[in-house]
């Protein structure tokens, strides 16, 4: 197994990696290893469609109750005579 050393990592990027690792309960090294494995394995982390991506991004904030809106019946299409 190979070793990798990353020098001159931008501080904001290092902080994001550290935050992501802490969120997942892993070390920065483990988190970086998993990120590389996921990306290089060709398994996208993103959802297959936009609705799923939005749902995954906001699910940690809880659900939203949307009231039913009464709709009027569809109008008849115009006739061309």
PDB file of C-alpha atoms in Angstrom, residues 8-80:
ATOM      1  CA  UNK A   8       0.723  23.295   1.270  1.00  0.00           C
ATOM      2  CA  UNK A   9      -2.935  22.393   1.678  1.00  0.00           C
ATOM      3  CA  UNK A  10      -4.989  25.593   1.801  1.00  0.00           C
ATOM      4  CA  UNK A  11      -6.212  26.296   5.331  1.00  0.00           C
ATOM      5  CA  UNK A  12      -9.917  26.616   4.372  1.00  0.00           C
ATOM      6  CA  UNK A  13      -9.715  23.268   2.577  1.00  0.00           C
ATOM      7  CA  UNK A  14      -7.987  21.628   5.537  1.00  0.00           C
ATOM      8  CA  UNK A  15     -10.674  23.000   7.864  1.00  0.00           C
ATOM      9  CA  UNK A  16     -13.434  21.638   5.617  1.00  0.00           C
ATOM     10  CA  UNK A  17     -11.769  18.232   5.582  1.00  0.00           C
ATOM     11  CA  UNK A  18     -11.393  18.284   9.349  1.00  0.00           C
ATOM     12  CA  UNK A  19     -15.034  19.326   9.799  1.00  0.00           C
ATOM     13  CA  UNK A  20     -16.265  16.631   7.409  1.00  0.00           C
ATOM     14  CA  UNK A  21     -14.150  13.998   9.159  1.00  0.00           C
ATOM     15  CA  UNK A  22     -15.490  15.025  12.568  1.00  0.00           C
ATOM     16  CA  UNK A  23     -19.053  14.930  11.235  1.00  0.00           C
ATOM     17  CA  UNK A  24     -18.506  11.328  10.086  1.00  0.00           C
ATOM     18  CA  UNK A  25     -16.566  10.347  13.223  1.00  0.00           C
ATOM     19  CA  UNK A  26     -13.327   9.671  11.349  1.00  0.00           C
ATOM     20  CA  UNK A  27      -9.804  11.008  11.309  1.00  0.00           C
ATOM     21  CA  UNK A  28      -8.787  13.440   8.570  1.00  0.00           C
ATOM     22  CA  UNK A  29      -6.620  10.712   7.061  1.00  0.00           C
ATOM     23  CA  UNK A  30      -9.501   8.226   6.951  1.00  0.00           C
ATOM     24  CA  UNK A  31     -11.833  10.848   5.498  1.00  0.00           C
ATOM     25  CA  UNK A  32      -9.340  11.784   2.755  1.00  0.00           C
ATOM     26  CA  UNK A  33      -8.822   8.086   1.987  1.00  0.00           C
ATOM     27  CA  UNK A  34     -12.570   7.510   1.627  1.00  0.00           C
ATOM     28  CA  UNK A  35     -13.018  10.620  -0.522  1.00  0.00           C
ATOM     29  CA  UNK A  36     -10.259   9.465  -2.869  1.00  0.00           C
ATOM     30  CA  UNK A  37     -11.652   5.927  -2.975  1.00  0.00           C
ATOM     31  CA  UNK A  38     -15.165   7.163  -3.808  1.00  0.00           C
ATOM     32  CA  UNK A  39     -14.015   9.578  -6.484  1.00  0.00           C
ATOM     33  CA  UNK A  40     -11.546   7.241  -8.136  1.00  0.00           C
ATOM     34  CA  UNK A  41     -13.924   4.273  -8.011  1.00  0.00           C
ATOM     35  CA  UNK A  42     -16.270   6.255 -10.238  1.00  0.00           C
ATOM     36  CA  UNK A  43     -19.124   6.115  -7.745  1.00  0.00           C
ATOM     37  CA  UNK A  44     -20.559   9.621  -7.663  1.00  0.00           C
ATOM     38  CA  UNK A  45     -21.618  10.827  -4.242  1.00  0.00           C
ATOM     39  CA  UNK A  46     -24.346  12.993  -5.738  1.00  0.00           C
ATOM     40  CA  UNK A  47     -27.906  11.782  -6.147  1.00  0.00           C
ATOM     41  CA  UNK A  48     -29.171  10.518  -9.477  1.00  0.00           C
ATOM     42  CA  UNK A  49     -31.580  13.411  -9.971  1.00  0.00           C
ATOM     43  CA  UNK A  50     -32.058  16.981  -8.819  1.00  0.00           C
ATOM     44  CA  UNK A  51     -34.992  16.256  -6.497  1.00  0.00           C
ATOM     45  CA  UNK A  52     -33.012  13.541  -4.695  1.00  0.00           C
ATOM     46  CA  UNK A  53     -29.969  15.820  -4.396  1.00  0.00           C
ATOM     47  CA  UNK A  54     -32.087  18.577  -2.839  1.00  0.00           C
ATOM     48  CA  UNK A  55     -33.768  16.132  -0.460  1.00  0.00           C
ATOM     49  CA  UNK A  56     -30.413  14.742   0.714  1.00  0.00           C
ATOM     50  CA  UNK A  57     -28.934  18.191   1.195  1.00  0.00           C
ATOM     51  CA  UNK A  58     -31.789  19.503   3.359  1.00  0.00           C
ATOM     52  CA  UNK A  59     -32.974  16.368   5.179  1.00  0.00           C
ATOM     53  CA  UNK A  60     -30.868  17.164   8.251  1.00  0.00           C
ATOM     54  CA  UNK A  61     -32.999  20.278   8.840  1.00  0.00           C
ATOM     55  CA  UNK A  62     -36.202  18.266   9.173  1.00  0.00           C
ATOM     56  CA  UNK A  63     -39.356  18.028   7.145  1.00  0.00           C
ATOM     57  CA  UNK A  64     -41.716  20.704   5.960  1.00  0.00           C
ATOM     58  CA  UNK A  65     -45.481  20.432   6.062  1.00  0.00           C
ATOM     59  CA  UNK A  66     -46.962  21.762   2.846  1.00  0.00           C
ATOM     60  CA  UNK A  67     -50.719  22.356   2.951  1.00  0.00           C
ATOM     61  CA  UNK A  68     -52.914  20.928   0.239  1.00  0.00           C
ATOM     62  CA  UNK A  69     -53.998  23.632  -2.167  1.00  0.00           C
ATOM     63  CA  UNK A  70     -57.460  23.191  -3.658  1.00  0.00           C
ATOM     64  CA  UNK A  71     -57.330  23.218  -7.422  1.00  0.00           C
ATOM     65  CA  UNK A  72     -59.920  24.255  -9.917  1.00  0.00           C
ATOM     66  CA  UNK A  73     -60.958  21.791 -12.604  1.00  0.00           C
ATOM     67  CA  UNK A  74     -59.045  21.966 -15.864  1.00  0.00           C
ATOM     68  CA  UNK A  75     -60.579  24.219 -18.466  1.00  0.00           C
ATOM     69  CA  UNK A  76     -61.733  22.821 -21.759  1.00  0.00           C
ATOM     70  CA  UNK A  77     -59.186  23.161 -24.545  1.00  0.00           C
ATOM     71  CA  UNK A  78     -60.040  25.662 -27.264  1.00  0.00           C
ATOM     72  CA  UNK A  79     -61.733  24.401 -30.385  1.00  0.00           C
ATOM     73  CA  UNK A  80     -60.360  25.389 -33.731  1.00  0.00           C
TER      74      UNK A  80
END
